[in-house]
Coordinates of C-alpha atoms and ligand atoms in Angstrom, one line a residue:
X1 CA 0.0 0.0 0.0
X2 CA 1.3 3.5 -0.4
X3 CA 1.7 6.0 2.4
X4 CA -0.5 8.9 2.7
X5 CA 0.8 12.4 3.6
X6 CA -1.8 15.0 4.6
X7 CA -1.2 18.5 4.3
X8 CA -2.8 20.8 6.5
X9 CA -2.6 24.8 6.8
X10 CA -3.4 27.3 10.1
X11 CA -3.2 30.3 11.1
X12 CA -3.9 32.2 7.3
X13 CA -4.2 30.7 4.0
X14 CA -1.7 31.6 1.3
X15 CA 1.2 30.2 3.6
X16 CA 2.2 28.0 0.0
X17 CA 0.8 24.2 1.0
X18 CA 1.0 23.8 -2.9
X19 CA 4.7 24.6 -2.9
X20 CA 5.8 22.8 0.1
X21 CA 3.6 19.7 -1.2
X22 CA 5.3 19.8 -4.9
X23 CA 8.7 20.5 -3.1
X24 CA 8.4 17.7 -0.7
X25 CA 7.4 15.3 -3.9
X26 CA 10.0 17.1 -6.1
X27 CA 12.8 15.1 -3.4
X28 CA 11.0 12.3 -2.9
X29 CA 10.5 11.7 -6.6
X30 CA 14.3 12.6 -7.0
X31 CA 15.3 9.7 -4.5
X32 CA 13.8 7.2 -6.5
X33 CA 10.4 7.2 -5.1
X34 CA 7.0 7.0 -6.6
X35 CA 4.5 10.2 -6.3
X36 CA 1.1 11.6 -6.6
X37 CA 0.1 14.7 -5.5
X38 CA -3.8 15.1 -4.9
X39 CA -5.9 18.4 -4.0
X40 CA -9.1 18.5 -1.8
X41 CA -11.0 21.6 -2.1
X42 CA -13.7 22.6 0.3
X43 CA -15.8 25.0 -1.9
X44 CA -19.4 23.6 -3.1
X45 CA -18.6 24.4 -6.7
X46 CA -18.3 21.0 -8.6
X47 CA -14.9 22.0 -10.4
X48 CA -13.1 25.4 -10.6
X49 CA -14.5 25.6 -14.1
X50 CA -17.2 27.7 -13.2
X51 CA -14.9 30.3 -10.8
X52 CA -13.6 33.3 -11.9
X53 CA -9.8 33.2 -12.5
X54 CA -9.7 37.0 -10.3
X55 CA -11.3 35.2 -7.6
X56 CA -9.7 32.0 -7.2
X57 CA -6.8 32.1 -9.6
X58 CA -6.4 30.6 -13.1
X59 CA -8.8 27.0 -13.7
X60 CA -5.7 24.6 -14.8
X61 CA -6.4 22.2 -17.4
X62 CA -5.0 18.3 -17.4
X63 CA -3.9 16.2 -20.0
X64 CA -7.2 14.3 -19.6
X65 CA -9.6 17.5 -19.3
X66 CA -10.0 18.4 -16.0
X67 CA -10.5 21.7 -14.4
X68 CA -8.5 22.0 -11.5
X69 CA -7.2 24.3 -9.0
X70 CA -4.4 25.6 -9.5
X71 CA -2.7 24.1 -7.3
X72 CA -2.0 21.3 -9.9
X73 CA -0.5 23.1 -12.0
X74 CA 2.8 23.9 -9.2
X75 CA 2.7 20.4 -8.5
X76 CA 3.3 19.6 -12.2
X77 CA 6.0 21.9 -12.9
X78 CA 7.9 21.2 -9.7
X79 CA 7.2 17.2 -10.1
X80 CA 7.0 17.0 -14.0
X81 CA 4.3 14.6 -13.4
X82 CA 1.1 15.3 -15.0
X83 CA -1.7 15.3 -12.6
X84 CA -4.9 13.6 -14.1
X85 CA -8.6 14.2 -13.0
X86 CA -8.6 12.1 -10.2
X87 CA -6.3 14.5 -8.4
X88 CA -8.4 17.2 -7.9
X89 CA -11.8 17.0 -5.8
X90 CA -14.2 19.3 -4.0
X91 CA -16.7 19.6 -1.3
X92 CA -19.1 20.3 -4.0
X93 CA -18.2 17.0 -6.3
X94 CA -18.7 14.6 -3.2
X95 CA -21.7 16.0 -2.2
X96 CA -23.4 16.2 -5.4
X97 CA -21.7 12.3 -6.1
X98 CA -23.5 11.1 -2.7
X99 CA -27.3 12.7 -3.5
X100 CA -26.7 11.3 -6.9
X101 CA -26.4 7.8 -5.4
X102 CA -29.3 8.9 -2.8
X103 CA -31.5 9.7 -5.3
X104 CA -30.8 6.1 -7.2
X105 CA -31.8 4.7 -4.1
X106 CA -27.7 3.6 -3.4
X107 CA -28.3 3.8 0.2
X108 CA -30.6 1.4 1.1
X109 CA -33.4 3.2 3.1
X110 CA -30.8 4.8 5.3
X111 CA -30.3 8.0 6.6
X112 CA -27.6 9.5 4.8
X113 CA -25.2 12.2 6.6
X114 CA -21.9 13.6 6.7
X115 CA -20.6 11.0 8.5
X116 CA -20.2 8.5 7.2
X117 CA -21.7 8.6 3.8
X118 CA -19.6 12.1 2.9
X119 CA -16.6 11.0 4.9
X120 CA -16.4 7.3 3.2
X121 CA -16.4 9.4 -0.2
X122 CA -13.3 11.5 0.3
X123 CA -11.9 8.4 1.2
X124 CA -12.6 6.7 -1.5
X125 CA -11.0 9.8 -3.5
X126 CA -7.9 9.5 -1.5
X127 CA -7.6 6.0 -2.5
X128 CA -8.8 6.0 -6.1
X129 CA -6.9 5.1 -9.1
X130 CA -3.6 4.7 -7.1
X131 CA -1.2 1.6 -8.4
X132 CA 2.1 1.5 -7.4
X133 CA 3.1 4.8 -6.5
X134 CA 5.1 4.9 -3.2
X135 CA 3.7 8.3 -1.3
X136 CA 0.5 10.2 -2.0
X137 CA 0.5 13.6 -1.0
X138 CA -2.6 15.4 -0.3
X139 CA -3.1 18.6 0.1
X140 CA -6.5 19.9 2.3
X141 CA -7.4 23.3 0.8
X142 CA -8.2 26.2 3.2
X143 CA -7.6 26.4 6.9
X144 CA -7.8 24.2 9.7
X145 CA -11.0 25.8 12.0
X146 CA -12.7 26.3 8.9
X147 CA -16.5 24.8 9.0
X148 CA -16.0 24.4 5.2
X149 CA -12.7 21.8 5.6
X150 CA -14.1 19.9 8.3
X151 CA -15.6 16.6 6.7
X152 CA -11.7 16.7 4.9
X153 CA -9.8 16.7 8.3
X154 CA -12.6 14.4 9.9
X155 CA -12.1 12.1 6.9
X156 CA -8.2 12.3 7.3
X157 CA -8.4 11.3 11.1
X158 CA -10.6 8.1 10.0
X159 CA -8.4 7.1 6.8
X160 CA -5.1 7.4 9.4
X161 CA -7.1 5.2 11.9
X162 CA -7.9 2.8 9.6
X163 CA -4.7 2.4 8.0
X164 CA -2.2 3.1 10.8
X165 CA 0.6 5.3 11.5
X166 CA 3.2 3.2 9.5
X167 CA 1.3 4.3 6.4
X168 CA 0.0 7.5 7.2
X169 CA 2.0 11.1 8.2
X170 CA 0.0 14.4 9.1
X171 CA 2.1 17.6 8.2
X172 CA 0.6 21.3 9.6
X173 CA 1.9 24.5 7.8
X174 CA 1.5 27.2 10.0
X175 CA 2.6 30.8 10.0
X176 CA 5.0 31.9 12.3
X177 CA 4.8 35.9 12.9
X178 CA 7.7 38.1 13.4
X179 CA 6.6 41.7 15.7
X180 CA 8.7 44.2 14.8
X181 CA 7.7 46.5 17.9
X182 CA 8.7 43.7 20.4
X183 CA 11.4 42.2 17.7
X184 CA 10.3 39.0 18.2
X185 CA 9.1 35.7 16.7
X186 CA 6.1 34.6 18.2
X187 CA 4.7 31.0 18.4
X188 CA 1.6 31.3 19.9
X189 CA -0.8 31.5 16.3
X190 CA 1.1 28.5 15.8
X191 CA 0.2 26.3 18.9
X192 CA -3.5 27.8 18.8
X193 CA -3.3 26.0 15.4
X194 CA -2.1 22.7 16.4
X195 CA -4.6 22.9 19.4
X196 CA -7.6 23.4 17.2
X197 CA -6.2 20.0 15.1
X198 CA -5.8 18.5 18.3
X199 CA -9.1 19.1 18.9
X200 CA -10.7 17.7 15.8
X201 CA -8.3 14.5 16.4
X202 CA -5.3 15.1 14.6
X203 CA -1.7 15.2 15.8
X204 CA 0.4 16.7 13.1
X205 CA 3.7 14.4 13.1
X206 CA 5.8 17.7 11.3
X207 CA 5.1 21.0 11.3
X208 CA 6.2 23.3 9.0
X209 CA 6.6 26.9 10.4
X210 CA 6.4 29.2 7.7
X211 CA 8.2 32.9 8.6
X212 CA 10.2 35.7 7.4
X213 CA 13.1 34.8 9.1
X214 CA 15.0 32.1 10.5
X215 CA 13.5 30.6 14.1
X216 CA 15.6 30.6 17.0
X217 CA 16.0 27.3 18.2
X218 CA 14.3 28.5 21.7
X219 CA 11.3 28.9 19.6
X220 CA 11.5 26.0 17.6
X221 CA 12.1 23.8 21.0
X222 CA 8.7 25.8 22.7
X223 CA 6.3 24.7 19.6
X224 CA 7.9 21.1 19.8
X225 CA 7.4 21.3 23.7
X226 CA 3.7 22.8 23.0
X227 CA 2.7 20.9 20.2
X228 CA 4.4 17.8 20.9
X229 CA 6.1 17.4 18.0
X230 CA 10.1 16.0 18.2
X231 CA 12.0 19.0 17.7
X232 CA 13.9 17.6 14.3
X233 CA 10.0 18.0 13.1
X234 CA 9.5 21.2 13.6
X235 CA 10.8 22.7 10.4
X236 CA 11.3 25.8 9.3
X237 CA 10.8 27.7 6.1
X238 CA 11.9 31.3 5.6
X239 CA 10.5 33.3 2.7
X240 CA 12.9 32.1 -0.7
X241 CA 14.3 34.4 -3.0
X242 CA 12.7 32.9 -6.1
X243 CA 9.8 29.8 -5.8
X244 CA 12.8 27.9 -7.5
X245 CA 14.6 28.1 -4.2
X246 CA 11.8 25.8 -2.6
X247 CA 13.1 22.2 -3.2
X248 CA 16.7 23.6 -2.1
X249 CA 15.5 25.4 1.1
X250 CA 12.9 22.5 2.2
X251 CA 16.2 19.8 1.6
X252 CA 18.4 21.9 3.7
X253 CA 15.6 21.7 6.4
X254 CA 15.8 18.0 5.9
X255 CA 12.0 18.0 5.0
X256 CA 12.2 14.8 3.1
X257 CA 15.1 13.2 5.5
X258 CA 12.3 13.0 7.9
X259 CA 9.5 12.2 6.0
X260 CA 11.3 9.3 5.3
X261 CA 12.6 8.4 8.5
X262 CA 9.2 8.6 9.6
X263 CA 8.1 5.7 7.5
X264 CA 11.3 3.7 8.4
X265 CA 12.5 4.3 5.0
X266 CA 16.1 5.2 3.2
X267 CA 16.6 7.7 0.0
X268 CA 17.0 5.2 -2.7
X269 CA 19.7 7.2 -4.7
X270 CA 20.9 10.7 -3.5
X271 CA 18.1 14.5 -4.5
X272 CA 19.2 16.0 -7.3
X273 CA 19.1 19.4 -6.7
X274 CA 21.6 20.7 -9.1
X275 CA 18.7 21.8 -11.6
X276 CA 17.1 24.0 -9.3
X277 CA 20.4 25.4 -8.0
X278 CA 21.1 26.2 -11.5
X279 CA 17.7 28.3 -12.5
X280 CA 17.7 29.5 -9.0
X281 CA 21.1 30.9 -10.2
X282 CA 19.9 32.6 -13.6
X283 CA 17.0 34.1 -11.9
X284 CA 18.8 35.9 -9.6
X285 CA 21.7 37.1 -11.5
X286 CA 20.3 37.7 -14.6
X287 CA 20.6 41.0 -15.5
X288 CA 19.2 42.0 -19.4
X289 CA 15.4 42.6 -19.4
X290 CA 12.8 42.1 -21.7
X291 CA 9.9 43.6 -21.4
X292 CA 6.3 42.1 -22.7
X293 CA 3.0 43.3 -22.7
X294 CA 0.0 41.2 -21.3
X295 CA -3.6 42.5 -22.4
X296 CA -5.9 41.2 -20.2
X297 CA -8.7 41.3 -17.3
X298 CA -6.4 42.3 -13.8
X299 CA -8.5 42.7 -11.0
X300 CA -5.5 42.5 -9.1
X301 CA -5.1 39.3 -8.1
X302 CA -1.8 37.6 -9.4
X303 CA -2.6 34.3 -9.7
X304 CA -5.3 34.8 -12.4
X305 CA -2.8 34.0 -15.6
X306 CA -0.5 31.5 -12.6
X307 CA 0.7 29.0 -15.5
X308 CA 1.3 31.8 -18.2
X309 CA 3.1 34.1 -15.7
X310 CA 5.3 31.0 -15.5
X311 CA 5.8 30.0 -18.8
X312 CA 7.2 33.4 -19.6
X313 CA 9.3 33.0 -16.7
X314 CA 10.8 29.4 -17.8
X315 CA 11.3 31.0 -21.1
X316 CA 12.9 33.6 -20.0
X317 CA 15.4 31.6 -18.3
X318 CA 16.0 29.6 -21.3
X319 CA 17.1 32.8 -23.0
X320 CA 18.9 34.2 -20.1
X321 CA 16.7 37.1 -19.6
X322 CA 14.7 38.3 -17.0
X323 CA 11.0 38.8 -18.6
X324 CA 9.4 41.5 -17.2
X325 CA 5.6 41.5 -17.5
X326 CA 3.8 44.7 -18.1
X327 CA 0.0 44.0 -17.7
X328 CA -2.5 46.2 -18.9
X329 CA -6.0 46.4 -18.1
X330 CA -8.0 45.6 -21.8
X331 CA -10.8 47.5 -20.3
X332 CA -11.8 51.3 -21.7
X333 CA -7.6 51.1 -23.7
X334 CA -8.3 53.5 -26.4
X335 CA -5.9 53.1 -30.0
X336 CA -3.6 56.4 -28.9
X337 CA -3.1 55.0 -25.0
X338 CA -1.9 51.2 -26.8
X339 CA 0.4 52.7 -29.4
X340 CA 2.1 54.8 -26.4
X341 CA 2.4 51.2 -24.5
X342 CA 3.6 48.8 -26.9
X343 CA 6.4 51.8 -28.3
X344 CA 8.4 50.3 -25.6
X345 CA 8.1 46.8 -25.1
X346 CA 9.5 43.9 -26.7
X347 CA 6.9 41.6 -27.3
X348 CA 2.9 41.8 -26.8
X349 CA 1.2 38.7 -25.9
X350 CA -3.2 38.1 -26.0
X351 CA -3.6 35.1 -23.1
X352 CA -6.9 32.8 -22.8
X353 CA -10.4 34.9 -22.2
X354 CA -14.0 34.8 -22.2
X355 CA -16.3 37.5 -23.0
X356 CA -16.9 40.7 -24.7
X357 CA -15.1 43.1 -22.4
X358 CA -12.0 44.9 -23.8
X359 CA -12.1 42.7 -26.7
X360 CA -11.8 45.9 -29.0
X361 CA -8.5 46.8 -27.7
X362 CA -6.6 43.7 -28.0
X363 CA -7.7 44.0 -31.4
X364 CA -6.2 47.0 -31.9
X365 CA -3.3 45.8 -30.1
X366 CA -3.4 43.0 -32.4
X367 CA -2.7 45.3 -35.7
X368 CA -0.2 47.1 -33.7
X369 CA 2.0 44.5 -33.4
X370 CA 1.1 43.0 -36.9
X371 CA 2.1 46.1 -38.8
X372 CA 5.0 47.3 -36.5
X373 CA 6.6 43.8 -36.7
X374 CA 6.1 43.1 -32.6
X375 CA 7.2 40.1 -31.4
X376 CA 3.0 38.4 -30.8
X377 CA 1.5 35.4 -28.9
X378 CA -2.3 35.0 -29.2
X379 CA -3.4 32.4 -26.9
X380 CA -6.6 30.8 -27.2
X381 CA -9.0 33.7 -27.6
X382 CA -5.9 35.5 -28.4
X383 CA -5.4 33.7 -31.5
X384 CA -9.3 33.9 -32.3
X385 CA -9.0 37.5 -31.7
X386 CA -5.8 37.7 -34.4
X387 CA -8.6 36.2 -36.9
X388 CA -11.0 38.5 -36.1
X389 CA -8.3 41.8 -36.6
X390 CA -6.8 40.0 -40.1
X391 CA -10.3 39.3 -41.1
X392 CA -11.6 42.8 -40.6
X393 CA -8.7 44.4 -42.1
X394 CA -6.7 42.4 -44.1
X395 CA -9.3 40.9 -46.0
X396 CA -11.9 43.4 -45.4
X397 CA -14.6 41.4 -43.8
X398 CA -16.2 44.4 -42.1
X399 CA -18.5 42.5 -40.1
X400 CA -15.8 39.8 -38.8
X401 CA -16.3 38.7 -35.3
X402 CA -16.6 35.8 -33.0
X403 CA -19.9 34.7 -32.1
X404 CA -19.3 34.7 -29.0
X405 CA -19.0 38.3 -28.5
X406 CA -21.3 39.1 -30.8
X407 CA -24.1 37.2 -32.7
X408 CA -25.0 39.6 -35.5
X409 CA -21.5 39.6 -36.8
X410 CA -19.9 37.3 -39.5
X411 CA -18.0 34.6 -37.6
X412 CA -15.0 34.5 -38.8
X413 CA -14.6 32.3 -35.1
X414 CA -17.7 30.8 -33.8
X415 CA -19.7 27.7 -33.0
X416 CA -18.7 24.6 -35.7
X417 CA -22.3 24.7 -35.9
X418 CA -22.4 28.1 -37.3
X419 CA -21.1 26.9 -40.9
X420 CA -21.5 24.2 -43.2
X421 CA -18.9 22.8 -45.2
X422 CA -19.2 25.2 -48.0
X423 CA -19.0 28.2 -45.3
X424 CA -22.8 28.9 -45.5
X425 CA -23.6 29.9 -42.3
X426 CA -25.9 28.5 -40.2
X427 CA -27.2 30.7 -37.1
X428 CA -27.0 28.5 -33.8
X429 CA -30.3 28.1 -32.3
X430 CA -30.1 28.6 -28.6
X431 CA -29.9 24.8 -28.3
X432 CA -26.9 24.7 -30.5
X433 CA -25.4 27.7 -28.7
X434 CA -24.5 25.7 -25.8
X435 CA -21.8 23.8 -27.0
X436 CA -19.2 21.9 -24.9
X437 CA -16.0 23.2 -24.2
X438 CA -12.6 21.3 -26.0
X439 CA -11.1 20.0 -23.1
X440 CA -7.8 18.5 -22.5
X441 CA -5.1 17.4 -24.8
X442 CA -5.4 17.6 -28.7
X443 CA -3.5 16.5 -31.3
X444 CA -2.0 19.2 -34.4
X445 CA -0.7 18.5 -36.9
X446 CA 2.0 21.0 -37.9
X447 CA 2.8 22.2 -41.8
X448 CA 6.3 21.3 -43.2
X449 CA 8.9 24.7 -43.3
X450 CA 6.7 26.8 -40.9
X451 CA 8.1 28.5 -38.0
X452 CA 5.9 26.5 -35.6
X453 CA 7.5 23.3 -37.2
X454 CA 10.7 24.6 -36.9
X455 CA 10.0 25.6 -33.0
X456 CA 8.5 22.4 -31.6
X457 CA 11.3 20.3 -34.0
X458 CA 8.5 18.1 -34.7
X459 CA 5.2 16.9 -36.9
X460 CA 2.5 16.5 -34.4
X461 CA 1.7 17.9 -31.0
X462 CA -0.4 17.1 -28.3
X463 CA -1.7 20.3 -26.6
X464 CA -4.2 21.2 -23.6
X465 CA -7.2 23.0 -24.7
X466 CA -10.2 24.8 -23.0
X467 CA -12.6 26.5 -25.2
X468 CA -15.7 26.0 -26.8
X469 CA -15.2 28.3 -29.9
X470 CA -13.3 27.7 -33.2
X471 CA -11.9 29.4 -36.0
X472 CA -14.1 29.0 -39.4
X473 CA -11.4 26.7 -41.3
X474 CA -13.9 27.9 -44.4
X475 CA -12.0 31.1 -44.9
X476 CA -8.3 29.4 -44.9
X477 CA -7.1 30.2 -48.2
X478 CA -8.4 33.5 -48.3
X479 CA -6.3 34.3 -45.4
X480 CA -3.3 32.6 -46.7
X481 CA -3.7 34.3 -50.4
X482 CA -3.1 37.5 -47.8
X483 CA -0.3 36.1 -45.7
X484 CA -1.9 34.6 -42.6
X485 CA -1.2 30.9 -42.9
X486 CA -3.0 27.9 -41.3
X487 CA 0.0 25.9 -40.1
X488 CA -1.5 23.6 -37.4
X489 CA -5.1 22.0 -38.0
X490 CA -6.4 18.9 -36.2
X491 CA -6.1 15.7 -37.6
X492 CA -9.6 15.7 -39.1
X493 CA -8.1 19.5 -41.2
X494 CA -11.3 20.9 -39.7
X495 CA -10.0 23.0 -36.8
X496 CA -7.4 25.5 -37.4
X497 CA -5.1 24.9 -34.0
X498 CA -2.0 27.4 -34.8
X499 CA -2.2 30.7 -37.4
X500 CA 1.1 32.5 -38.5
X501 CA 2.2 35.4 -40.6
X502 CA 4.5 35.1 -43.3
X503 CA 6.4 38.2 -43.6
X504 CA 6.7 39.0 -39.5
X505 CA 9.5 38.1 -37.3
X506 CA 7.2 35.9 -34.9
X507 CA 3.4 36.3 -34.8
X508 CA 1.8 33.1 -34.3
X509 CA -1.5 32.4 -32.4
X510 CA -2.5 28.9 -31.1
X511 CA -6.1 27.7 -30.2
X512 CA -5.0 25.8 -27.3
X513 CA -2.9 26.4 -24.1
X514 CA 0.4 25.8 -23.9
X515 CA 1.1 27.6 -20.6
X516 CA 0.2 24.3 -19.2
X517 CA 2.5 22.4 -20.2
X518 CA 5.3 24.3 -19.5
X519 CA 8.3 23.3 -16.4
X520 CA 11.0 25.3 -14.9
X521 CA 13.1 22.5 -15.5
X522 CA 12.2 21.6 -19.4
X523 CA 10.2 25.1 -20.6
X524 CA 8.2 24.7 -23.5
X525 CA 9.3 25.5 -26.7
X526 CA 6.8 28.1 -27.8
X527 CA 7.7 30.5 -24.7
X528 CA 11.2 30.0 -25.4
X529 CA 10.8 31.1 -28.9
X530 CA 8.5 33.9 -28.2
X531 CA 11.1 35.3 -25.6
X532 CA 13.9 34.6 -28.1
X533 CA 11.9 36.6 -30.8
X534 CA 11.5 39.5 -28.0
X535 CA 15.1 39.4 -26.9
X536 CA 15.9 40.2 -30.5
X537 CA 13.7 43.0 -31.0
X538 CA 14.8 46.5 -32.3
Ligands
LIG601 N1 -13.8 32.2 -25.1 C1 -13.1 31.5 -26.1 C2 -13.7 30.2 -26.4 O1 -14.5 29.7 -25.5 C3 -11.6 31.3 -25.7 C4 -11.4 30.5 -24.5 C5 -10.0 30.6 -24.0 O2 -9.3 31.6 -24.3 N2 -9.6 29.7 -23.2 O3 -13.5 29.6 -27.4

């Protein structure tokens, strides 16, 4: 059986479970173990789909199509496993899987509560689809004392009871404050924490104190005393210079030494940590700067565009630069105020998005960087938006829009069910409005001699998607007669997947996301090249 590791936070949220969880499985994967990382979410939605990304932070996308916290998506790049549907599950999925089995009758006549019917559910999550791998991690979203995270830690307490304590291992991330008036670290937030776990039956076996700065071993020996923890588990982690740093600075805390000691076990061959030591070493010392725009929706929360911000990041470092991400607003951006903010940057790039708002400047944005030979990377709607622009004033479709945004236009991007094979088009009844998104991974295949066959060095590609409109593959040779060329289309030739411009230095838009598939430690080829392109500019 594999051994179950349950990560719990306290005191605030954002204290980086995710991070300490992929770290931990980054050095347990590196000494020769087996790994899966796993998220439990408490919030009644039935996926993230549904969430705003300036609520919760970006919706990541697996291989196999799920929407998933993001969360997943640090666990992938730091583990370079990909995480599948099965890792991801929320308060709102469980529920709605037990009154689905209620409603069949599934229960016999009983009465069915959170305990046990919700409880056996999340363990049978914990448990599911799980082979041979060595450790599971899982991660409990929120924090502990939360009414929402409850049936999570309850269910935790019975899966440890009925496995044991040889299989099982509790880890509590608390925050560990430092008061500048009294110049002290204080571990009381801390022990309140581990009290309140006590109290719901759960004795964390390591705590990790997250804090600005290094904790005297006084402290470290009072939370051990207080919490009852051995003092070699009490481990700290001080704020890192770059997320990069993570794997290095939990090792040197001997994170994983006692993880494994815990479950009676030896490293297998010896971490490798010379990959992160090396990126860890470009970020920090890397000194030229490129500069590229992001046109988007920023309601000020970071995380909304997590996987692309990385992306750019990784291929950055693969260039040796440090990218440095201007992000504008696409609401109320008028054609004077995005001339004046492109003048200076090196590269503009259109991410993922839904809706009408600000869509008419990222257009304009668009034709900016198409006539002034910018460096440009349309993502998912900004690829579909690159149509729309070429359409309307390359080839002079006036009306050219995506149905989406607007259903009197001509969709040049739309519904599949808005044309017929000649390009007639067909207005969607309401019915066929509601299509289903694309999910998951894709197959393109890519044209000989174009520049997105040179970048990926290869034929076909298998890419994460999450949309549910397309470009009309009707109008492909009257955009390539002007220049705009079709050079990835899905097996079947009927969905465009990648558009380029001959006769531009890099502009190339693809319908799916590549963001996520992306690692610090192998960055994907398409970020590389875009940053490349940049780097070269002017
Ligand atoms: N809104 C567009 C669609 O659904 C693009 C989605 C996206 O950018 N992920 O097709």
């Amino acid at each position: 059986m594999a051994r179950y590791i349950f990560v719990t936070g306290g005191v605030v949220s954002s204290l980086g479970k995710g991070l300490s969880s992929a770290s931990l499985a980054y050095l347990l994967k590196s000494q020769g173990y087996k790994v899966r990382l796993r998220k439990m979410d408490p919030y009644l939605n039935v996926d993230p789909g549904t969430m705003s990304p300036f609520q919760h932070g970006e919706v990541f996308v697996t291989d196999d199509g799920a929407e998933t916290d993001l969360d997943l998506g640090h666990y992938e790049r730091f583990t370079n496993i990909s995480s599948k549907q099965s890792d991801n599950i929320t308060t709102g999925r469980i529920y709605s899987d037990v009154i689905k089995k209620e409603r069949k009758g599934g229960y016999l006549g009983k009465t069915v509560q959170v305990i046990p019917h919700i409880t056996n559910r999340i363990k049978e999550f914990i448990k599911k689809d799980i082979t041979n791998e060595d450790f599971v991690i899982c991660e409990i979203g929120g924090t502990v004392g939360d009414i929402e995270s409850l049936p999570f830690v309850e269910a935790i307490r019975q899966f440890s009871n009925e496995h044991g304590k040889s299989k099982t291992l509790f880890i509590h991330l608390t925050f560990v404050p430092f008061l500048k008036s009294s110049d002290e670290i204080k571990t009381k937030p801390t022990q309140h924490s581990v009290k309140e776990l006590r109290s719901i039956g759960i004795q964390p076996d390591i705590i990790i104190c997250r804090s600005q700065q290094s904790i005297p071993l006084d402290q470290r020996k009072k939370i051990s005393l207080f919490c009852n923890v051995p003092i070699d588990n009490v481990i700290e982690t001080v704020d890192v210079r770059t997320i990069y740093e993570a794997p290095i600075s939990f090792f040197n805390q001997k994170l994983d030494k006692q993880v494994l000691k815990y479950f009676k076990l030896k490293s297998k061959k010896s971490a490798n940590l010379s990959p992160w030591k090396k990126i860890t070493n470009i970020v920090l010392n890397t000194k030229k700067i490129v500069d590229i725009a992001i046109i988007g929706k920023y309601v000020n929360l970071k995380d909304a565009y997590k996987s692309l911000d990385e992306a750019l990041i990784h291929g950055g470092i693969n260039n040796k630069v440090k990218v440095n991400l201007i992000r504008i607003e696409s609401d109320n951006l008028n054609k004077s105020e995005i001339n004046k903010k492109l003048k200076n940057v090196s590269g503009l790039l259109i991410p993922g998005g839904f809706g009408k708002r600000g869509t008419e400047g990222k257009i304009s944005a668009i034709k900016y960087a198409r006539e002034k030979k910018l460096p440009f990377l349309g993502i998912c709607f900004g690829m579909q938006m690159a149509i729309v622009e070429f359409a309307r004033n390359k080839l002079k479709i006036k009306k050219a829009g995506s149905s989406e945004l607007d259903k009197k236009c001509y969709p040049v991007v739309g519904l599949i069910n808005e044309w017929d094979k000649n390009g007639k088009i067909i207005k969607g009844t309401d019915k066929n409005l509601g299509g289903t998104m694309r999910l998951g991974l894709y197959e393109a295949k890519l044209r000989n001699n174009s520049a997105i066959n040179r970048i990926y060095k290869s034929k076909t590609i298998n890419e994460r998607h999450r949309h549910r409109y397309e470009v009309n593959s009707n109008l492909k040779n009257k955009f390539e007669e002007k220049g705009l060329i079709f050079s990835g289309m899905s097996p079947d030739n009927k969905l465009p997947e990648i558009i380029e411009l001959e006769n531009h230095p890099w502009f190339i838009g693809v319908q799916f996301h590549p963001e996520f598939k992306s690692r610090p430690l192998s960055p994907h080829p398409l970020f590389s090249s875009f940053i490349k392109a940049a780097k070269n500019h002017k």
